[in-house]
Amino acid sequence: MPQMAPLNWLTLMLYFICLLSLVSSLNFYSFIYLKKESTIKPHLSIKMTWKWL
């Protein structure tokens, strides 16, 4: 029946929206952040004496 076609488009749109949100959330939460180890040595603190004029 042609009258039922909008319901079919609506269910397909809802299906693809749910699928998109599911894939996006899985992609977001499955990403593992790797901690970078710094190869640069920390700066040595230099003592400075300030003279007020």
PDB file of C-alpha atoms in Angstrom:
ATOM      1  CA  MET A   1       0.000   0.000   0.000  1.00  0.00           C
ATOM      2  CA  PRO A   2       1.376   3.437  -0.847  1.00  0.00           C
ATOM      3  CA  GLN A   3       0.016   4.921   2.383  1.00  0.00           C
ATOM      4  CA  MET A   4       2.429   2.781   4.413  1.00  0.00           C
ATOM      5  CA  ALA A   5       5.560   4.041   2.603  1.00  0.00           C
ATOM      6  CA  PRO A   6       6.224   6.957   5.032  1.00  0.00           C
ATOM      7  CA  LEU A   7       6.273   4.517   7.945  1.00  0.00           C
ATOM      8  CA  ASN A   8       8.858   2.437   6.126  1.00  0.00           C
ATOM      9  CA  TRP A   9      11.071   5.514   5.573  1.00  0.00           C
ATOM     10  CA  LEU A  10      10.605   6.508   9.218  1.00  0.00           C
ATOM     11  CA  THR A  11      11.634   3.092  10.517  1.00  0.00           C
ATOM     12  CA  LEU A  12      14.645   3.028   8.186  1.00  0.00           C
ATOM     13  CA  MET A  13      15.710   6.479   9.343  1.00  0.00           C
ATOM     14  CA  LEU A  14      15.397   5.468  13.014  1.00  0.00           C
ATOM     15  CA  TYR A  15      17.301   2.268  12.303  1.00  0.00           C
ATOM     16  CA  PHE A  16      20.203   4.103  10.670  1.00  0.00           C
ATOM     17  CA  ILE A  17      20.286   6.779  13.389  1.00  0.00           C
ATOM     18  CA  CYS A  18      20.500   4.079  16.055  1.00  0.00           C
ATOM     19  CA  LEU A  19      23.154   2.252  14.075  1.00  0.00           C
ATOM     20  CA  LEU A  20      25.183   5.445  13.607  1.00  0.00           C
ATOM     21  CA  SER A  21      25.040   6.318  17.298  1.00  0.00           C
ATOM     22  CA  LEU A  22      25.986   2.762  18.273  1.00  0.00           C
ATOM     23  CA  VAL A  23      28.991   2.673  15.939  1.00  0.00           C
ATOM     24  CA  SER A  24      30.082   6.163  17.001  1.00  0.00           C
ATOM     25  CA  SER A  25      29.901   5.339  20.695  1.00  0.00           C
ATOM     26  CA  LEU A  26      31.771   2.072  20.190  1.00  0.00           C
ATOM     27  CA  ASN A  27      34.443   3.913  18.239  1.00  0.00           C
ATOM     28  CA  PHE A  28      34.735   6.583  20.920  1.00  0.00           C
ATOM     29  CA  TYR A  29      34.960   4.224  23.894  1.00  0.00           C
ATOM     30  CA  SER A  30      37.187   1.611  22.257  1.00  0.00           C
ATOM     31  CA  PHE A  31      40.007   4.109  21.652  1.00  0.00           C
ATOM     32  CA  ILE A  32      42.874   3.555  24.094  1.00  0.00           C
ATOM     33  CA  TYR A  33      45.014   6.540  24.966  1.00  0.00           C
ATOM     34  CA  LEU A  34      48.700   5.707  25.146  1.00  0.00           C
ATOM     35  CA  LYS A  35      50.782   7.627  27.617  1.00  0.00           C
ATOM     36  CA  LYS A  36      53.703   9.353  25.953  1.00  0.00           C
ATOM     37  CA  GLU A  37      56.979   9.051  27.747  1.00  0.00           C
ATOM     38  CA  SER A  38      59.003  12.190  27.628  1.00  0.00           C
ATOM     39  CA  THR A  39      62.528  11.807  26.285  1.00  0.00           C
ATOM     40  CA  ILE A  40      63.429  15.371  27.176  1.00  0.00           C
ATOM     41  CA  LYS A  41      65.126  15.820  30.507  1.00  0.00           C
ATOM     42  CA  PRO A  42      63.366  18.156  32.905  1.00  0.00           C
ATOM     43  CA  HIS A  43      64.812  21.625  33.113  1.00  0.00           C
ATOM     44  CA  LEU A  44      67.122  22.302  35.985  1.00  0.00           C
ATOM     45  CA  SER A  45      65.906  25.103  38.146  1.00  0.00           C
ATOM     46  CA  ILE A  46      68.135  28.139  37.999  1.00  0.00           C
ATOM     47  CA  LYS A  47      68.237  30.248  41.111  1.00  0.00           C
ATOM     48  CA  MET A  48      67.960  33.928  40.384  1.00  0.00           C
ATOM     49  CA  THR A  49      68.298  36.737  42.796  1.00  0.00           C
ATOM     50  CA  TRP A  50      66.148  39.742  42.055  1.00  0.00           C
ATOM     51  CA  LYS A  51      67.242  43.159  43.163  1.00  0.00           C
ATOM     52  CA  TRP A  52      64.633  45.824  43.609  1.00  0.00           C
ATOM     53  CA  LEU A  53      65.796  49.299  42.733  1.00  0.00           C
TER      54      LEU A  53
END
